[in-house]
Short mmCIF file of C-alpha atoms and ligand atoms in Angstrom, two decimals:
data_model
loop_
_atom_site.label_atom_id
_atom_site.label_comp_id
_atom_site.label_asym_id
_atom_site.label_seq_id
_atom_site.Cartn_x
_atom_site.Cartn_y
_atom_site.Cartn_z
CA UNK W 1 43.52 -72.71 19.69
CA UNK W 2 43.32 -76.47 19.44
CA UNK W 3 41.01 -79.44 19.85
CA UNK W 4 42.39 -82.86 20.71
CA UNK W 5 40.59 -86.19 20.88
CA UNK W 6 41.79 -88.96 23.21
CA UNK W 7 40.36 -92.22 24.47
CA UNK W 8 38.96 -91.51 27.95
CA UNK W 9 37.48 -94.80 29.13
CA UNK W 10 34.95 -97.44 28.12
CA UNK W 11 31.27 -97.96 28.84
CA UNK W 12 30.32 -101.13 30.79
CA UNK W 13 29.45 -102.78 27.43
CA UNK W 14 32.89 -101.97 26.00
CA UNK W 15 31.98 -98.99 23.81
CA UNK W 16 34.71 -96.36 23.79
CA UNK W 17 34.21 -93.03 25.51
CA UNK W 18 36.26 -90.19 24.05
CA UNK W 19 37.50 -86.98 25.63
CA UNK W 20 37.64 -83.82 23.51
CA UNK W 21 39.84 -81.09 24.93
CA UNK W 22 39.49 -77.54 23.64
CA UNK W 23 42.33 -75.22 24.58
CA UNK W 24 42.45 -71.49 23.92
CA UNK W 25 45.45 -69.21 23.41
CA UNK W 26 45.52 -68.34 27.14
CA UNK W 27 46.15 -71.97 28.07
CA UNK W 28 42.62 -72.40 29.44
CA UNK W 29 41.01 -75.68 28.48
CA UNK W 30 37.69 -77.50 28.66
CA UNK W 31 37.33 -81.28 28.42
CA UNK W 32 34.09 -82.91 27.30
CA UNK W 33 33.46 -86.66 27.23
CA UNK W 34 31.01 -88.42 24.94
CA UNK W 35 29.15 -90.19 27.78
CA UNK W 36 26.38 -87.71 28.54
CA UNK W 37 28.20 -84.98 26.50
CA UNK W 38 29.64 -84.29 29.94
CA UNK W 39 31.74 -81.27 30.83
CA UNK W 40 34.53 -83.26 32.42
CA UNK W 41 36.99 -80.48 33.23
CA UNK W 42 37.53 -76.74 32.95
CA UNK W 43 41.07 -75.69 33.74
CA UNK W 44 41.89 -72.11 34.57
CA UNK W 45 44.56 -70.28 36.57
CA UNK W 46 44.31 -69.15 40.19
CA UNK W 47 45.69 -65.82 41.43
CA UNK W 48 49.24 -67.19 41.32
CA UNK W 49 48.78 -68.50 37.78
CA UNK W 50 48.48 -72.10 38.92
CA UNK W 51 46.10 -74.09 36.70
CA UNK W 52 43.28 -75.94 38.41
CA UNK W 53 40.16 -77.82 37.40
CA UNK W 54 36.98 -76.08 38.56
CA UNK W 55 34.62 -78.98 37.76
CA UNK W 56 33.81 -81.32 40.62
CA UNK W 57 33.51 -84.79 39.13
CA UNK W 58 34.97 -88.20 38.55
CA UNK W 59 37.96 -89.75 36.80
CA UNK W 60 36.16 -92.86 35.56
CA UNK W 61 32.99 -93.53 33.57
CA UNK W 62 32.01 -96.21 36.12
CA UNK W 63 32.01 -93.56 38.86
CA UNK W 64 29.90 -91.22 36.72
CA UNK W 65 27.43 -94.06 36.18
CA UNK W 66 27.31 -95.04 39.86
CA UNK W 67 26.86 -91.50 41.10
CA UNK W 68 23.48 -89.83 41.39
CA UNK W 69 25.06 -86.39 41.00
CA UNK W 70 24.70 -85.94 37.20
CA UNK W 71 27.94 -83.98 37.36
CA UNK W 72 28.78 -82.13 34.13
CA UNK W 73 26.11 -84.05 32.21
CA UNK W 74 23.85 -82.64 29.56
CA UNK W 75 20.32 -83.30 30.79
CA UNK W 76 17.26 -83.86 28.64
CA UNK W 77 14.53 -84.28 27.53
CA UNK W 78 13.20 -82.39 30.49
CA UNK W 79 15.79 -81.08 32.94
CA UNK W 80 14.62 -80.84 36.58
CA UNK W 81 11.34 -82.22 37.89
CA UNK W 82 7.88 -83.09 36.60
CA UNK W 83 5.16 -83.57 39.20
CA UNK W 84 4.16 -87.26 39.36
CA UNK W 85 6.03 -87.67 36.06
CA UNK W 86 3.00 -86.35 34.19
CA UNK W 87 2.23 -83.61 31.68
CA UNK W 88 -0.23 -82.93 28.90
CA UNK W 89 0.47 -81.93 25.31
CA UNK W 90 -2.43 -81.26 22.88
CA UNK W 91 -4.87 -82.84 25.35
CA UNK W 92 -2.90 -86.11 25.64
CA UNK W 93 -1.55 -86.90 29.07
CA UNK W 94 1.89 -88.49 29.11
CA UNK W 95 3.30 -90.57 31.97
CA UNK W 96 7.08 -90.53 32.03
CA UNK W 97 9.57 -92.37 34.23
CA UNK W 98 9.13 -91.66 37.94
CA UNK W 99 12.78 -92.12 38.87
CA UNK W 100 12.69 -90.10 42.09
CA UNK W 101 10.98 -91.65 45.13
CA UNK W 102 8.81 -93.50 42.60
CA UNK W 103 6.96 -90.23 42.26
CA UNK W 104 8.56 -87.37 40.37
CA UNK W 105 10.49 -87.49 37.12
CA UNK W 106 13.96 -86.03 37.69
CA UNK W 107 16.23 -85.03 34.80
CA UNK W 108 14.18 -86.82 32.16
CA UNK W 109 14.59 -90.18 33.85
CA UNK W 110 18.32 -90.24 33.10
CA UNK W 111 18.23 -90.96 29.38
CA UNK W 112 20.30 -88.20 27.77
CA UNK W 113 22.96 -88.03 30.47
CA UNK W 114 23.57 -91.81 30.33
CA UNK W 115 23.79 -91.97 26.55
CA UNK W 116 26.92 -92.17 24.49
CA UNK W 117 26.83 -89.10 22.22
CA UNK W 118 28.39 -88.81 18.76
CA UNK W 119 31.00 -86.11 18.42
CA UNK W 120 32.57 -84.21 15.56
CA UNK W 121 35.26 -81.55 15.70
CA UNK W 122 33.86 -78.44 13.98
CA UNK W 123 37.03 -76.33 14.00
CA UNK W 124 39.99 -75.59 16.29
CA UNK W 125 37.75 -74.24 19.07
CA UNK W 126 34.45 -76.16 18.84
CA UNK W 127 33.09 -79.69 19.12
CA UNK W 128 29.54 -80.80 18.29
CA UNK W 129 27.88 -83.59 20.26
CA UNK W 130 24.69 -85.15 18.93
CA UNK W 131 22.10 -87.62 20.18
CA UNK W 132 18.90 -89.12 18.81
CA UNK W 133 16.22 -89.86 21.38
CA UNK W 134 13.66 -92.35 20.09
CA UNK W 135 9.95 -91.56 20.35
CA UNK W 136 8.60 -92.75 23.71
CA UNK W 137 11.95 -93.14 25.44
CA UNK W 138 11.35 -92.68 29.20
CA UNK W 139 7.76 -91.92 28.09
CA UNK W 140 8.49 -88.63 26.31
CA UNK W 141 6.78 -88.01 22.97
CA UNK W 142 8.78 -87.44 19.80
CA UNK W 143 11.89 -88.60 18.01
CA UNK W 144 14.21 -85.85 19.18
CA UNK W 145 17.45 -84.93 17.48
CA UNK W 146 19.65 -82.77 19.65
CA UNK W 147 23.03 -81.18 19.12
CA UNK W 148 25.13 -79.55 21.79
CA UNK W 149 28.11 -77.52 20.62
CA UNK W 150 30.81 -76.64 23.12
CA UNK W 151 33.19 -73.88 22.04
CA UNK W 152 35.87 -71.91 23.84
CA UNK W 153 37.17 -68.49 22.80
CA UNK W 154 40.05 -66.27 23.88
CA UNK W 155 37.74 -64.25 26.14
CA UNK W 156 37.74 -67.45 28.21
CA UNK W 157 34.08 -68.06 27.45
CA UNK W 158 32.95 -71.67 27.26
CA UNK W 159 29.81 -71.42 25.17
CA UNK W 160 27.25 -74.24 25.08
CA UNK W 161 24.75 -74.10 22.22
CA UNK W 162 21.76 -76.42 22.34
CA UNK W 163 19.56 -77.17 19.33
CA UNK W 164 16.81 -79.75 19.17
CA UNK W 165 13.92 -80.73 16.92
CA UNK W 166 11.18 -83.28 17.53
CA UNK W 167 8.86 -84.94 15.02
CA UNK W 168 5.93 -84.66 17.47
CA UNK W 169 4.76 -81.78 19.63
CA UNK W 170 6.64 -82.23 22.90
CA UNK W 171 8.29 -80.58 25.86
CA UNK W 172 12.00 -79.72 25.69
CA UNK W 173 14.25 -78.47 28.46
CA UNK W 174 18.01 -78.97 28.40
CA UNK W 175 20.71 -78.00 30.83
CA UNK W 176 24.28 -78.72 31.83
CA UNK W 177 24.63 -80.10 35.34
CA UNK W 178 28.24 -79.08 36.10
CA UNK W 179 29.21 -78.67 39.75
CA UNK W 180 31.76 -75.89 40.08
CA UNK W 181 34.28 -75.44 42.83
CA UNK W 182 36.73 -72.61 42.12
CA UNK W 183 39.25 -74.03 44.61
CA UNK W 184 38.40 -77.61 45.52
CA UNK W 185 41.79 -77.97 47.28
CA UNK W 186 40.40 -75.57 49.90
CA UNK W 187 37.23 -77.55 50.59
CA UNK W 188 33.58 -76.65 50.10
CA UNK W 189 32.08 -73.69 48.25
CA UNK W 190 30.40 -71.94 51.20
CA UNK W 191 32.96 -69.10 51.14
CA UNK W 192 32.48 -68.44 47.41
CA UNK W 193 30.69 -65.11 46.80
CA UNK W 194 27.65 -65.39 44.56
CA UNK W 195 25.66 -62.75 42.72
CA UNK W 196 22.40 -63.86 41.11
CA UNK W 197 20.63 -61.56 38.68
CA UNK W 198 17.27 -62.73 40.02
CA UNK W 199 14.52 -60.81 41.82
CA UNK W 200 12.27 -63.86 42.23
CA UNK W 201 12.47 -67.58 42.89
CA UNK W 202 10.01 -70.48 42.81
CA UNK W 203 9.41 -72.06 46.25
CA UNK W 204 8.68 -75.79 46.28
CA UNK W 205 6.80 -78.45 48.19
CA UNK W 206 8.52 -81.32 50.01
CA UNK W 207 9.07 -83.15 46.67
CA UNK W 208 10.86 -80.09 45.25
CA UNK W 209 7.95 -79.36 42.92
CA UNK W 210 7.19 -75.64 42.59
CA UNK W 211 4.04 -74.58 44.39
CA UNK W 212 3.31 -72.14 41.57
CA UNK W 213 4.20 -69.11 43.66
CA UNK W 214 6.75 -66.70 42.24
CA UNK W 215 8.24 -65.20 45.38
CA UNK W 216 10.32 -62.06 45.73
CA UNK W 217 13.81 -62.66 47.13
CA UNK W 218 13.63 -59.34 48.99
CA UNK W 219 14.38 -59.79 52.68
CA UNK W 220 14.97 -63.55 52.33
CA UNK W 221 18.00 -65.86 52.35
CA UNK W 222 17.43 -66.15 48.58
CA UNK W 223 18.53 -62.57 47.89
CA UNK W 224 21.84 -62.77 46.04
CA UNK W 225 21.36 -59.57 44.04
CA UNK W 226 24.25 -58.05 45.98
CA UNK W 227 27.10 -60.58 46.12
CA UNK W 228 27.19 -62.64 49.30
CA UNK W 229 28.84 -65.83 50.43
CA UNK W 230 26.90 -68.95 49.45
CA UNK W 231 27.15 -70.08 53.08
CA UNK W 232 26.02 -66.78 54.64
CA UNK W 233 22.32 -67.62 54.97
CA UNK W 234 22.33 -71.29 53.97
CA UNK W 235 21.41 -72.34 57.53
CA UNK W 236 18.75 -69.63 57.92
CA UNK W 237 15.50 -70.57 59.64
CA UNK W 238 13.63 -70.82 56.35
CA UNK W 239 11.49 -73.89 55.65
CA UNK W 240 12.60 -73.83 51.99
CA UNK W 241 16.25 -74.21 53.00
CA UNK W 242 15.62 -76.68 55.81
CA UNK W 243 13.61 -78.95 53.50
CA UNK W 244 16.38 -79.06 50.87
CA UNK W 245 19.35 -78.93 53.29
CA UNK W 246 20.49 -75.79 51.49
CA UNK W 247 19.77 -74.13 48.16
CA UNK W 248 18.10 -76.37 45.59
CA UNK W 249 15.79 -73.89 43.94
CA UNK W 250 14.92 -72.32 40.65
CA UNK W 251 15.50 -68.59 40.39
CA UNK W 252 13.78 -66.44 37.76
CA UNK W 253 16.45 -64.65 35.75
CA UNK W 254 15.84 -60.92 35.31
CA UNK W 255 15.71 -59.53 31.79
CA UNK W 256 14.21 -60.63 28.53
CA UNK W 257 13.80 -64.37 27.92
CA UNK W 258 15.53 -65.37 24.69
CA UNK W 259 18.22 -62.69 25.10
CA UNK W 260 21.63 -63.55 26.48
CA UNK W 261 22.09 -61.84 29.86
CA UNK W 262 24.19 -62.30 32.98
CA UNK W 263 22.65 -64.92 35.24
CA UNK W 264 25.31 -65.17 37.93
CA UNK W 265 28.78 -64.13 38.96
CA UNK W 266 30.86 -66.12 41.42
CA UNK W 267 34.20 -65.23 42.96
CA UNK W 268 36.42 -67.17 45.30
CA UNK W 269 38.78 -64.96 47.26
CA UNK W 270 41.04 -67.83 48.34
CA UNK W 271 41.88 -69.10 44.85
CA UNK W 272 41.27 -65.79 43.10
CA UNK W 273 39.23 -67.58 40.44
CA UNK W 274 35.90 -66.30 39.15
CA UNK W 275 33.03 -67.52 37.02
CA UNK W 276 30.29 -65.70 35.15
CA UNK W 277 27.21 -67.44 33.78
CA UNK W 278 25.14 -66.05 30.92
CA UNK W 279 22.03 -67.55 29.37
CA UNK W 280 18.92 -66.78 27.32
CA UNK W 281 16.70 -69.14 29.35
CA UNK W 282 14.05 -68.07 31.92
CA UNK W 283 15.50 -69.79 34.99
CA UNK W 284 18.50 -71.15 36.82
CA UNK W 285 18.60 -73.86 39.49
CA UNK W 286 21.03 -73.04 42.25
CA UNK W 287 21.96 -76.37 43.81
CA UNK W 288 24.62 -76.34 46.50
CA UNK W 289 25.48 -80.04 46.56
CA UNK W 290 23.34 -80.55 49.66
CA UNK W 291 23.01 -84.32 49.26
CA UNK W 292 26.69 -84.97 48.59
CA UNK W 293 27.73 -86.82 51.72
CA UNK W 294 31.34 -87.97 51.59
CA UNK W 295 30.52 -91.44 50.27
CA UNK W 296 31.98 -90.73 46.82
CA UNK W 297 35.57 -90.05 45.84
CA UNK W 298 36.06 -87.56 43.05
CA UNK W 299 38.83 -86.66 40.64
CA UNK W 300 42.31 -86.91 42.05
CA UNK W 301 41.11 -88.91 45.07
CA UNK W 302 39.27 -86.02 46.72
CA UNK W 303 36.46 -87.17 49.02
CA UNK W 304 33.33 -85.32 48.01
CA UNK W 305 31.68 -83.84 51.06
CA UNK W 306 28.54 -81.77 51.40
CA UNK W 307 28.63 -78.46 49.47
CA UNK W 308 31.78 -79.44 47.55
CA UNK W 309 30.28 -77.95 44.41
CA UNK W 310 27.55 -75.59 43.30
CA UNK W 311 25.42 -75.95 40.16
CA UNK W 312 23.90 -73.14 38.16
CA UNK W 313 21.62 -75.13 35.87
CA UNK W 314 20.14 -72.75 33.30
CA UNK W 315 16.69 -74.01 32.37
CA UNK W 316 12.95 -73.55 31.96
CA UNK W 317 11.42 -73.57 35.43
CA UNK W 318 10.83 -76.99 37.04
CA UNK W 319 7.46 -78.61 36.28
CA UNK W 320 6.69 -75.91 33.70
CA UNK W 321 4.14 -77.98 31.69
CA UNK W 322 1.97 -78.28 34.83
CA UNK W 323 2.32 -74.63 35.82
CA UNK W 324 0.33 -72.35 33.50
CA UNK W 325 1.86 -69.15 34.93
CA UNK W 326 5.45 -70.20 34.03
CA UNK W 327 7.11 -69.43 30.67
CA UNK W 328 6.19 -72.49 28.59
CA UNK W 329 8.50 -74.99 26.86
CA UNK W 330 6.16 -76.99 24.60
CA UNK W 331 7.55 -77.11 21.08
CA UNK W 332 5.65 -77.95 17.91
CA UNK W 333 6.79 -80.80 15.66
CA UNK W 334 9.60 -79.42 13.51
CA UNK W 335 9.98 -76.27 15.62
CA UNK W 336 13.58 -75.68 16.62
CA UNK W 337 14.65 -75.40 20.25
CA UNK W 338 17.70 -73.12 20.43
CA UNK W 339 19.49 -71.90 23.50
CA UNK W 340 22.89 -70.66 24.65
CA UNK W 341 24.62 -70.75 28.01
CA UNK W 342 28.10 -69.33 28.58
CA UNK W 343 30.47 -70.12 31.43
CA UNK W 344 33.19 -67.46 31.46
CA UNK W 345 36.26 -67.66 33.68
C1 BGC F 1 18.43 -81.27 41.78
C2 BGC F 1 18.81 -81.85 43.13
C3 BGC F 1 19.45 -83.18 42.91
C4 BGC F 1 20.63 -83.01 41.98
C5 BGC F 1 21.32 -84.30 41.65
C6 BGC F 1 19.66 -81.12 40.98
O1 BGC F 1 19.36 -80.57 39.73
O2 BGC F 1 17.74 -80.05 41.91
O3 BGC F 1 17.69 -81.97 43.95
O4 BGC F 1 19.86 -83.75 44.13
O5 BGC F 1 20.21 -82.40 40.78
O6 BGC F 1 20.43 -85.25 41.27
#
């Protein structure tokens, strides 16, 4: 087990961005950079033992900044969307940044993922990243102190532990926005087989805001309870898929909220790599890189085309504060937000 720290790049204003690489005794390694506490790489062997990076992303900080993909970033203060950028806490309505079509708030307006996080090495398998979000930043109430600990063990589990506390009652919803591709040398992820431990999903309107309905996946293109290729039904005649050009939806994870359970399992026959996702959160956004369009060049000079990565963003459901029938994510001043997501290869 080891953790190494190296200079990765610089921010546009000259501040240094560091890369922390955690390697386990099987030679598997995860790299995290301080800009956005971003999961930069996750190297694991294919069926022939050849190491490969399963994170779709960029080599340079400037490309991360330019891109609208949020790849590998930690997202806060509210991951996913808020309708009209509004919500109410204790009877006070808050207006936050409407950074999507001038209408919705997407991924907290981009604050946490653009920030330079502090990092400390905890031991030979874990690094803690921390960030202080000032009260009112992007319109969100509360001074929020958040820590995200990445650790890797010899079961090849990359564990991400989130903890946050605010000094005002507020909404909190964090995720990691990694795009995975278990064999990017072979192209897009449509042939990857996906299992989702989810009986229901939350359909959306044209702005990707949940309508409030919690719909059964039974008999729909959204049924991944038995493993199927991501691409199998992605072009189905379903208004939800047509609207989003593929999957870009929150699924409701089966099992008890607050308990770690399997969210998803993905296998790629071609590379022989696999990924399992576990989380204690209520939901997961399956996003199949629908809006990636070949205009960006990723790590190693690979042109990023549509569906070149899939995201499994563990989260509270989108727009939760405006949807009384969803599991709520308003936290009292001083109350600790705690959550764990594991990516196991
Ligand atoms: C959203 C997508 C968006 C992507 C990148 C995902 O979490 O659901 O709609 O295109 O993030 O911004």
